Short mmCIF file of C-alpha atoms (C1' of nucleotides) in Angstrom, two decimals:
data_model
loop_
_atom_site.label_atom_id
_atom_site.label_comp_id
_atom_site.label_asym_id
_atom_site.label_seq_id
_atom_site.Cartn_x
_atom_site.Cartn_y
_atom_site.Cartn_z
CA UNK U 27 0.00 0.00 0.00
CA UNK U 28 3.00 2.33 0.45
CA UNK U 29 4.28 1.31 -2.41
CA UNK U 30 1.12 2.08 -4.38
CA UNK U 31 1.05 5.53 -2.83
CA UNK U 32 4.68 6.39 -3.44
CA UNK U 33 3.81 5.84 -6.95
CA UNK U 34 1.04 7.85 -7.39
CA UNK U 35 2.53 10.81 -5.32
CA UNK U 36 5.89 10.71 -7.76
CA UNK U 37 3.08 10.27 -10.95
CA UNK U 38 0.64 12.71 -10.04
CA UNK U 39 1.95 14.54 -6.68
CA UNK U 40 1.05 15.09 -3.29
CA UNK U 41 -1.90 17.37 -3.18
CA UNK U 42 -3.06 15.94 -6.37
CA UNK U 43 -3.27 12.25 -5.54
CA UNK U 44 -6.62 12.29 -3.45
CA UNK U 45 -7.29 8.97 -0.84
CA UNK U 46 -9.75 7.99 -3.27
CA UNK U 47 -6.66 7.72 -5.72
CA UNK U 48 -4.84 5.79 -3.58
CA UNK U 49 -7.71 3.35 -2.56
CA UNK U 50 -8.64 3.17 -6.22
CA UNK U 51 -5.28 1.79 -6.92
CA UNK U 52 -4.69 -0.59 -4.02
CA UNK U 53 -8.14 -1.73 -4.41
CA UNK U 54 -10.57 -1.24 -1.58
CA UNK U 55 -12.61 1.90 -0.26
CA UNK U 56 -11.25 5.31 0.97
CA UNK U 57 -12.23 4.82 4.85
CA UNK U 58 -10.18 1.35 5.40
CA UNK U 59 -6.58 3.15 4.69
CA UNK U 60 -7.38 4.73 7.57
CA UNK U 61 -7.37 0.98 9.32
CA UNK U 62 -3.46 1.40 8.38
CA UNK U 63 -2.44 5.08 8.54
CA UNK U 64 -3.81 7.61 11.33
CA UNK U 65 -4.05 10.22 8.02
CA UNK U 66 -2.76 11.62 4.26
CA UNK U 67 0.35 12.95 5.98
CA UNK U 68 1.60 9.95 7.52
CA UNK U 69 1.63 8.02 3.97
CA UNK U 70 3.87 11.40 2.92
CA UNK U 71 6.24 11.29 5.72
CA UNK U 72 6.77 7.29 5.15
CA UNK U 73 7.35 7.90 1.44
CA UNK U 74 9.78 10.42 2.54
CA UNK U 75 11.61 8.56 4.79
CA UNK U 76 11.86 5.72 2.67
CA UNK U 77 12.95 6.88 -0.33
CA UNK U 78 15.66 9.44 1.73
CA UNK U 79 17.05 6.53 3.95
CA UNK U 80 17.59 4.73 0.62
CA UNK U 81 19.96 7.25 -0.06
CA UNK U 82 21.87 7.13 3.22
CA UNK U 83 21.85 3.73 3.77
CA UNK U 84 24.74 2.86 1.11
CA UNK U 85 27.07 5.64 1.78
CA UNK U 86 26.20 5.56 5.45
CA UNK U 87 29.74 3.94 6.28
CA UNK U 88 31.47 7.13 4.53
CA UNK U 89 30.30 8.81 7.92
CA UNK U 90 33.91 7.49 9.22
CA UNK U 91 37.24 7.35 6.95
CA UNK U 92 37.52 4.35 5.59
CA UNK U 93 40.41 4.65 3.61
CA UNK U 94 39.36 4.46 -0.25
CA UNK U 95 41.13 7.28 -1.94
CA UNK U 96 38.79 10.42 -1.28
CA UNK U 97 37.68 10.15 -5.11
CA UNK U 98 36.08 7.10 -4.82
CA UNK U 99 34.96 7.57 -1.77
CA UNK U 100 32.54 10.82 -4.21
CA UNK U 101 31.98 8.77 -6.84
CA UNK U 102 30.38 5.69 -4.66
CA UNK U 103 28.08 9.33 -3.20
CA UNK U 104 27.14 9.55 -6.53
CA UNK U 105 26.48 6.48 -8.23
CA UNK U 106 24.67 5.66 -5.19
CA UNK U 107 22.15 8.65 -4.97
CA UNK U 108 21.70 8.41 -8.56
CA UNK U 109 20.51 5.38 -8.62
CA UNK U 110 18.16 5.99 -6.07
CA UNK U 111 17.11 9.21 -8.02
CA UNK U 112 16.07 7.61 -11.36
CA UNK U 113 14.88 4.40 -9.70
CA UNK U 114 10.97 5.44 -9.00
CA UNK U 115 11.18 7.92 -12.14
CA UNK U 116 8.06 7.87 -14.62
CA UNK U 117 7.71 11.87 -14.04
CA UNK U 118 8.41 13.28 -11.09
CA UNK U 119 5.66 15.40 -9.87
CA UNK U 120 6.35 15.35 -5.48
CA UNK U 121 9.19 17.23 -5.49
CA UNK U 122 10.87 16.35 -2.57
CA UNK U 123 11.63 19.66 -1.07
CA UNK U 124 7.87 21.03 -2.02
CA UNK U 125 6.11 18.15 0.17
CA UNK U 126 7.76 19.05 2.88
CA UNK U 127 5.50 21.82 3.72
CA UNK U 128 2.26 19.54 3.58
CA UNK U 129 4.19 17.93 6.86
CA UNK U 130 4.06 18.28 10.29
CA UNK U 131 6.62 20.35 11.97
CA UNK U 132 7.98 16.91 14.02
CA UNK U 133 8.01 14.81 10.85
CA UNK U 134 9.46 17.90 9.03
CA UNK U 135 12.23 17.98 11.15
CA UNK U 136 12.97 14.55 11.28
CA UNK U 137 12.88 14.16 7.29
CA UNK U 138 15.51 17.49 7.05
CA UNK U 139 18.08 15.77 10.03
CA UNK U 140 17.89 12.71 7.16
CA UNK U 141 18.65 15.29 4.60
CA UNK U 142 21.16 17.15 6.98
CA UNK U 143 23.10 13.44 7.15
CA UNK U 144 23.45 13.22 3.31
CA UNK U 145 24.98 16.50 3.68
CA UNK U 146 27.24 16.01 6.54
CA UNK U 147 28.67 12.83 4.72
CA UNK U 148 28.85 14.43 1.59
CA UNK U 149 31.14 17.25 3.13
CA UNK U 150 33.25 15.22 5.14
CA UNK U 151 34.37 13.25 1.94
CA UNK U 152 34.62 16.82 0.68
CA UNK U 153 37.04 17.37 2.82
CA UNK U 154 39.15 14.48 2.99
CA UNK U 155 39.77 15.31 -0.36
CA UNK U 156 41.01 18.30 0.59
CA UNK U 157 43.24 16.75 3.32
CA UNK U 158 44.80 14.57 0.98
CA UNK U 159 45.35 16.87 -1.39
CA UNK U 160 43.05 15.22 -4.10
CA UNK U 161 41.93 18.80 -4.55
CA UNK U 162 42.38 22.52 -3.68
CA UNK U 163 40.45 24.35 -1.01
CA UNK U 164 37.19 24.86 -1.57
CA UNK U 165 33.83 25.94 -0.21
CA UNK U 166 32.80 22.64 1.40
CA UNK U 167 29.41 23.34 1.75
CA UNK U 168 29.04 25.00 -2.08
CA UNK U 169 30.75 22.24 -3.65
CA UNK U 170 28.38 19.88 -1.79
CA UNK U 171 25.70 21.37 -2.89
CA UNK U 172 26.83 21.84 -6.62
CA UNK U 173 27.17 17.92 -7.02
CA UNK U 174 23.57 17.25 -5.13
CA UNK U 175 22.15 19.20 -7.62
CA UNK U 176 22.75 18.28 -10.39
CA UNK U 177 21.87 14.78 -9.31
CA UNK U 178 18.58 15.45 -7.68
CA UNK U 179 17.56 17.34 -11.01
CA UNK U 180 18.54 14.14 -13.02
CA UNK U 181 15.09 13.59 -11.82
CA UNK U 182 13.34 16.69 -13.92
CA UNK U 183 14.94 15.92 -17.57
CA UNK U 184 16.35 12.07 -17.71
CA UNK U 185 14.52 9.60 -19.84
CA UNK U 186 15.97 6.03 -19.82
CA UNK U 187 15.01 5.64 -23.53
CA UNK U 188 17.03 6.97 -25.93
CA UNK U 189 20.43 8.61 -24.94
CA UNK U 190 22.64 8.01 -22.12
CA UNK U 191 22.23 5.40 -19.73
CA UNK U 192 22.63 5.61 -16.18
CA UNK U 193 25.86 4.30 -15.93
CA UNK U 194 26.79 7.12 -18.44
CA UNK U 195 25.23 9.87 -16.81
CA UNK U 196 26.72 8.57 -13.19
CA UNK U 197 29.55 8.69 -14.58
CA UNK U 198 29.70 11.68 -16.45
CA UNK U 199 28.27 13.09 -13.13
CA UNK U 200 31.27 11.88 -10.99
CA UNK U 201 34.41 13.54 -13.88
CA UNK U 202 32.55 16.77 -13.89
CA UNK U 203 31.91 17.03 -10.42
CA UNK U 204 35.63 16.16 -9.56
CA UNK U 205 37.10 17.99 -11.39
CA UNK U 206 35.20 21.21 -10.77
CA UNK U 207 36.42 20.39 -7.26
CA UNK U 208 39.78 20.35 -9.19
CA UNK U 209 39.57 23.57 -10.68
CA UNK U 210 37.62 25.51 -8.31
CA UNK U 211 40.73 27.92 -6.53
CA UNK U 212 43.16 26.39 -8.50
CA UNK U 213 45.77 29.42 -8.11
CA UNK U 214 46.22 28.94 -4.33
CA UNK U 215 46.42 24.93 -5.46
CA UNK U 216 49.22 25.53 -7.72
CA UNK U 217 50.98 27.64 -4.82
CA UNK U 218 51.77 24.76 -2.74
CA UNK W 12 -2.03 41.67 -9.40
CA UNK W 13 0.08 39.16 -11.15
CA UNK W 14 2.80 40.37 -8.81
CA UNK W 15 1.03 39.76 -6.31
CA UNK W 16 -0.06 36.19 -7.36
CA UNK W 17 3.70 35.54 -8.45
CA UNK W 18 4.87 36.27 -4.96
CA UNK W 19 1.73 33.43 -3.26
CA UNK W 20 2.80 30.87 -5.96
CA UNK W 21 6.41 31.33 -4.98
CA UNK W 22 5.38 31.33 -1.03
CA UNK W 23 2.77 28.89 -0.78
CA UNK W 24 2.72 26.80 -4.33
CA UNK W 25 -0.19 26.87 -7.08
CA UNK W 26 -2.31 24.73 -5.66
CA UNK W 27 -1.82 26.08 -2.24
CA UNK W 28 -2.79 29.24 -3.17
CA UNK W 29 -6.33 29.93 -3.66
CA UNK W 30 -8.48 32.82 -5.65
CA UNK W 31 -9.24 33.66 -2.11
CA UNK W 32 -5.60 34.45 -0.74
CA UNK W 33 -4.39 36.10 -4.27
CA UNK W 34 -8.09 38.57 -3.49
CA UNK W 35 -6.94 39.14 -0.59
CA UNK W 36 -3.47 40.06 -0.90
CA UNK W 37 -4.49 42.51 -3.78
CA UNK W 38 -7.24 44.05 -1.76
CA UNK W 39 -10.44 42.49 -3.36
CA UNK W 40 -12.86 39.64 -3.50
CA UNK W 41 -12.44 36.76 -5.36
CA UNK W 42 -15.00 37.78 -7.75
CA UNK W 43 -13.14 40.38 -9.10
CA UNK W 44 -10.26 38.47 -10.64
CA UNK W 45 -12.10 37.33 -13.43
CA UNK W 46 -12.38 40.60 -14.41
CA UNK W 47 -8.65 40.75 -15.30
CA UNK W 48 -7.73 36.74 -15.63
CA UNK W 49 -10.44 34.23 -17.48
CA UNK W 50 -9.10 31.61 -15.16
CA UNK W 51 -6.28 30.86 -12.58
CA UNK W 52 -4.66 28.87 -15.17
CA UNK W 53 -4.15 32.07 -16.88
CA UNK W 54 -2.57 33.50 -14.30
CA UNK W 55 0.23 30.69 -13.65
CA UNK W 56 0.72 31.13 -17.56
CA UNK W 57 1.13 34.85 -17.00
CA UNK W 58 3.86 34.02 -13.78
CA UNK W 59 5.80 31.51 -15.83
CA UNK W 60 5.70 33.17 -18.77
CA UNK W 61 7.33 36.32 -17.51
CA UNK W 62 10.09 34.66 -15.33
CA UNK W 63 11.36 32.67 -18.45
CA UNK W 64 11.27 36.12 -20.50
CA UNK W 65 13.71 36.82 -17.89
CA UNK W 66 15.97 34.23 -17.63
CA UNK W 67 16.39 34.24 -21.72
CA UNK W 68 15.90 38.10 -22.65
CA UNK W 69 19.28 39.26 -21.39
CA UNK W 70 20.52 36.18 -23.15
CA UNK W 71 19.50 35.98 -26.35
CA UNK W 72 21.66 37.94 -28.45
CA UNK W 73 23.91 34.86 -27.19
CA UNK W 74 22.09 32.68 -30.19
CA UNK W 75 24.41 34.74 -33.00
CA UNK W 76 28.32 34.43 -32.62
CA UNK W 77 29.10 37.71 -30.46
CA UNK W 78 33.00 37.35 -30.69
CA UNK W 79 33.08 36.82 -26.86
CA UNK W 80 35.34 33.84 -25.67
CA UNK W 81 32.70 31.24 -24.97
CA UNK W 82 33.82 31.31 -21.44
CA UNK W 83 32.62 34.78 -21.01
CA UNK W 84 29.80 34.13 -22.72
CA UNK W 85 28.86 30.99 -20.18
CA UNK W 86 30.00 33.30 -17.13
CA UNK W 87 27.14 35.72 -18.93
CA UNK W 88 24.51 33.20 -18.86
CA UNK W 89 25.05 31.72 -15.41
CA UNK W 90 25.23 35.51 -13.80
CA UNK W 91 22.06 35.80 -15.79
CA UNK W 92 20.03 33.02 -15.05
CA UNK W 93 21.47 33.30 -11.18
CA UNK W 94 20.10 36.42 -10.41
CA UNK W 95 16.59 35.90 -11.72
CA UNK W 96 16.77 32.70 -9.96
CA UNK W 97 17.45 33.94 -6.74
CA UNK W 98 15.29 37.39 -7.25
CA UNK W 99 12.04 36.49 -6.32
CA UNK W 100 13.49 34.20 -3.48
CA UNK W 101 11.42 34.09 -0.42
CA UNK W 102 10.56 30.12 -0.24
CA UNK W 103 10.56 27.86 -3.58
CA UNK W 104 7.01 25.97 -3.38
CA UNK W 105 6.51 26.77 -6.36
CA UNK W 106 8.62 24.65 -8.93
CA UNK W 107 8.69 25.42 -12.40
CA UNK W 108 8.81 21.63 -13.48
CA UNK W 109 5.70 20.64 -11.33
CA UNK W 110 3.59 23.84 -12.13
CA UNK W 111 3.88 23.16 -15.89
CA UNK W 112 1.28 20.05 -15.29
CA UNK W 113 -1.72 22.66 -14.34
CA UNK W 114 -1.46 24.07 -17.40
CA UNK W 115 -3.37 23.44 -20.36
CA UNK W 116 -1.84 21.54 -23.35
CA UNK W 117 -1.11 24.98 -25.85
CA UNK W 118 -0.08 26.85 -22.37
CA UNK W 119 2.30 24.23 -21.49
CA UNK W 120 3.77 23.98 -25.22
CA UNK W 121 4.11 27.87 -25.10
CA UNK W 122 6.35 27.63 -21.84
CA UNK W 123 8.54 24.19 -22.88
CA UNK W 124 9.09 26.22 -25.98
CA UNK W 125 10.99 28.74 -23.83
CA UNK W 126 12.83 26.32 -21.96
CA UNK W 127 13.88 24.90 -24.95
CA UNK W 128 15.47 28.30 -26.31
CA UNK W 129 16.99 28.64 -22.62
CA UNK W 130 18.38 24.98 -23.65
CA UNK W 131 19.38 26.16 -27.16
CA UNK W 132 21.35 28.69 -26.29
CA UNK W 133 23.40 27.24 -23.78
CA UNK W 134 24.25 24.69 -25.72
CA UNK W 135 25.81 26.65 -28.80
CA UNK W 136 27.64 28.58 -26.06
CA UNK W 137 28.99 25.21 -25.23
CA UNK W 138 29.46 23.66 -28.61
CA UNK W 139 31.46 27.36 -29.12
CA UNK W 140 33.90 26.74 -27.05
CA UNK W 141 34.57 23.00 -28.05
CA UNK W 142 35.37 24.31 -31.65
CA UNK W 143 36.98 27.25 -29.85
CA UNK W 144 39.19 24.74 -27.97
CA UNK W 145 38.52 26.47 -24.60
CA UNK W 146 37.40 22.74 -23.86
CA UNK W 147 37.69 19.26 -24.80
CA UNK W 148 34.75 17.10 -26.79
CA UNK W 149 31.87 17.00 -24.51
CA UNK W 150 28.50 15.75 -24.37
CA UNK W 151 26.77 18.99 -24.54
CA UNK W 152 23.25 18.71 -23.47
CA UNK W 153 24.62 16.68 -20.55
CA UNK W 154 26.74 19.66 -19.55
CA UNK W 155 24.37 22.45 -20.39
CA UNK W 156 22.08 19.87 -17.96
CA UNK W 157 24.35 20.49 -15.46
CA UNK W 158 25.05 23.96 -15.52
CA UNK W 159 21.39 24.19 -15.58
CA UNK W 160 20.78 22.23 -12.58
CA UNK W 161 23.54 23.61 -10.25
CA UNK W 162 21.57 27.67 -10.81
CA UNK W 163 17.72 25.88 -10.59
CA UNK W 164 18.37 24.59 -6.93
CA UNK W 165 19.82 27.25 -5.90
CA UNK W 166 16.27 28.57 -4.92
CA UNK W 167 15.69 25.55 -2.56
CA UNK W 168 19.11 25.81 -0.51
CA UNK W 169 20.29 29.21 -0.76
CA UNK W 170 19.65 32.00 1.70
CA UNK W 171 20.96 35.71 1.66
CA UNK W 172 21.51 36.19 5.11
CA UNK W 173 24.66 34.69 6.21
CA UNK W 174 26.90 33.04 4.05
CA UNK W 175 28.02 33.94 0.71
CA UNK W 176 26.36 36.82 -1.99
CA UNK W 177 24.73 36.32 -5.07
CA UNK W 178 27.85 37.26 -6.25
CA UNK W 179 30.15 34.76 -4.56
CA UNK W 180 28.01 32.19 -5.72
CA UNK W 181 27.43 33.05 -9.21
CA UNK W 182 31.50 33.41 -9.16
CA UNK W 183 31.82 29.81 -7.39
CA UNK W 184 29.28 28.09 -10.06
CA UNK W 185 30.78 29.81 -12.87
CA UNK W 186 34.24 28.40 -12.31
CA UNK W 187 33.06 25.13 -11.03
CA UNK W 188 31.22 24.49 -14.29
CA UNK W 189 34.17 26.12 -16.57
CA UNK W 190 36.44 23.11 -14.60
CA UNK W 191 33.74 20.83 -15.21
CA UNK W 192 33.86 21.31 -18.81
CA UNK W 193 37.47 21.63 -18.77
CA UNK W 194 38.15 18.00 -17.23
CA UNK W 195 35.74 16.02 -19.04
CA UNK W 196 37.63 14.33 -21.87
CA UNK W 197 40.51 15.08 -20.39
CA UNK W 198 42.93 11.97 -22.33
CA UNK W 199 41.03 13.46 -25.84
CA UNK W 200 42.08 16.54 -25.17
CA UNK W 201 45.61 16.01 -24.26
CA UNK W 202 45.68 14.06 -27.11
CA UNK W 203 45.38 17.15 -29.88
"C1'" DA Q 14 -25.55 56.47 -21.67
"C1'" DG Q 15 -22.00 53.42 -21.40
"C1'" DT Q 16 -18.18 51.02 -19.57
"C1'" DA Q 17 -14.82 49.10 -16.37
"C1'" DG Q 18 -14.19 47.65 -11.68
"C1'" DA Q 19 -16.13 45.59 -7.84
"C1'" DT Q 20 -19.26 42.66 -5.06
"C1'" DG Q 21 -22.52 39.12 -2.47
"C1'" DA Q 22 -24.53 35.16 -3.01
"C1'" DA Q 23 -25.02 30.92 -4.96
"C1'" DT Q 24 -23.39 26.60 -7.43
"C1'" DG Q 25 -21.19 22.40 -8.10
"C1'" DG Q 26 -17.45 20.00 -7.25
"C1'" DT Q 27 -13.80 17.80 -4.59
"C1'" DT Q 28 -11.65 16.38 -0.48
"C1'" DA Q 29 -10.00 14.37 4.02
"C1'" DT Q 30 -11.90 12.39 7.71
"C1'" DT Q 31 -15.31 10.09 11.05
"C1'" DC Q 32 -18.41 6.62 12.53
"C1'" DA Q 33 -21.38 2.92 13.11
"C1'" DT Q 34 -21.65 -1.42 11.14
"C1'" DT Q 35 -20.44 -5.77 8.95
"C1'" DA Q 36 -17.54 -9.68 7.62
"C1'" DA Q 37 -13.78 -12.64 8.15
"C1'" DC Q 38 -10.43 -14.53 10.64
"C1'" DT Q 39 -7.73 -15.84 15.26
"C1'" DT Q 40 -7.42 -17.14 19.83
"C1'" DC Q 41 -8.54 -19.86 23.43
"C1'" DA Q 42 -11.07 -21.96 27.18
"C1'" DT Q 43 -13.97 -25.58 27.66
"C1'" DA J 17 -13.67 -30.05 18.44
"C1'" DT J 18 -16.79 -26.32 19.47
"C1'" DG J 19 -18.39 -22.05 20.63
"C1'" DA J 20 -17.36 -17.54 22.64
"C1'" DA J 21 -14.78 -13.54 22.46
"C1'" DG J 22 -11.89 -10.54 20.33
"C1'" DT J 23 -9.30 -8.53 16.61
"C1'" DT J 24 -8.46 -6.94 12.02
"C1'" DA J 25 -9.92 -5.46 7.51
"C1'" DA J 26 -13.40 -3.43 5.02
"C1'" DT J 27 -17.44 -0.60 3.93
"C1'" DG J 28 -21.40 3.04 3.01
"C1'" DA J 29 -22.96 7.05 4.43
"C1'" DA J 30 -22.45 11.34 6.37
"C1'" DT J 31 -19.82 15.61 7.61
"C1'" DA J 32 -17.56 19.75 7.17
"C1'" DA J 33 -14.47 22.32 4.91
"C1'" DC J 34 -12.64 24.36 0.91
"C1'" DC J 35 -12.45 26.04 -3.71
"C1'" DA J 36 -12.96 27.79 -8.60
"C1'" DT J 37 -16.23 29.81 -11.06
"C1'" DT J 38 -20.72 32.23 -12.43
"C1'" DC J 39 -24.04 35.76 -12.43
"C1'" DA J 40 -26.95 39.36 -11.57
"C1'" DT J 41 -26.31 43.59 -9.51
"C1'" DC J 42 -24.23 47.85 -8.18
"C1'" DT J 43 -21.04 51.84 -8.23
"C1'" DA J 44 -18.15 55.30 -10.15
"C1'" DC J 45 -16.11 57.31 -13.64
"C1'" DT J 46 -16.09 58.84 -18.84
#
DNA sequence: AGTAGATGAATGGTTATTCATTAACTTCAT
DNA sequence: ATGAAGTTAATGAATAACCATTCATCTACT
């Protein structure tokens, strides 16, 4: 039943995917979802969750140095979040940051301290990179957001069917992310 | 009036906002809207409309060969397209991508047909300065993608108050995506 | 006299949610 | 094994709110 309702709110999004949508779908009457969830927003925040602990999960371990070279430690970020990103495509209607306004202030917060990990990790591999010299100094935070971006947006414009595949666009994601990390302040880099 | 609606869409989302709230804002009953609008459709046209106008006016003359190094001409476009991101800031509920799906079918084309200029035009820049040799062989649509999607989110993440200025940022994105571009293709390139 | 701007009231639709009720299935003591 | 009791899943109907839109009417200005 999740499942069905994660589909419909990526297809047709939140506010327009009514309980009689979902029920429709899964195949019984609008009253009895509320046999499983207490209401609308509690099928949002488990979507949420779901679909934003997929994306922590696999680069969880990243949290402490591991010792892959910094670069790989970015590119298993990326190939990772992408594939979560493209994997419940069809269109892409809930935008994830728009839907959090339709919850709760608790479930809000606990959604954006799952988003606030991503970003954590994200920097501190950031900055490893920096430690070991795999790049120049840089604006952690920017450069963290840069490369989030322009995965999350794969999202808006990717279509599976003819062009690139996601192995392609991973990895064409991953060379111009590093080496705009590369380039970024590369006159104090070249004074060292 | 549509400035006023603009700023609700932007605040609270399309759907969010209702005849009701834009009335009020503006000092009216609902009523009178359709004095000026023949339906709320018209007026998301009118708000979408406008802000792409924006993005590709100052632009444009980008389409012809200006004699600028393509890098100044990308540095033009992201400044550009940055600052009429970020102008009408407040929150981001309203998403361009997810909007476009309350339009109607010849409203919808009208708009896509903009983003495609937006799309067009980055891209020659890009092509430009592959036969300029500023960069290496590229895939072009992937980077102008990119570049695209590193100045869209923007809206969600980025805050005036503390931190960096539009400036900084447009500076940091700008040089980011120049190394980008720049690294891709690298063994090619080192190859002429 | 005519027109543009404004309004109150009504309409028709949709929506999330509640509730009392029913049906099916499980548990368990006898 | 049987029947009672309880639990879970499901439902139809009703509620209350909201919302875009229409229309006949009214006002003020040209």
């Amino acid at each position: 039943m999740l499942h069905i309702a994660r589909r419909l709110f990526w297809e047709k999004g939140y506010l327009s995917t009514s309980m009689a949508d979902i029920s429709k779908a899964y195949g019984c009457r609008p009253a009895n979802i509320y046999n499983f969830f207490s209401d609308k927003e509690e099928i949002l925040f488990e979507v949420l969750r779901e679909e934003m602990d997929q994306i922590i999960h696999p680069i969880q371990h990243l949290e402490e140095e591991n010792g892959l070279p910094p670069p790989e430690q970015l590119r298993l970020i990326i190939e990772s979040h992408l594939k979560v990103t493209l994997s419940y495509r069809r269109s892409a209607k809930l935008l994830f940051d728009v839907a959090l306004d339709n919850l709760s202030p608790e479930n809000r917060k606990k959604i954006i301290d799952l988003r606030d990990t991503y970003d954590r990790i994200i920097r501190k591999v950031i900055r490893r990179g920096i430690e070991s010299q795999d790049w120049p100094e840089i604006d952690v935070k920017l450069a963290g957001f840069m490369i989030a971006s322009m995965i999350t947006r794969t999202r808006i414009w990717f279509h599976p069917k003819k062009g690139v595949s996601v192995n392609d666009l991973s990895d064409f994601i991953f060379k111009f992310a590093l080496n705009g990390l590369k380039g970024e302040g590369r006159k104090r880099w070249r004074r060292l």
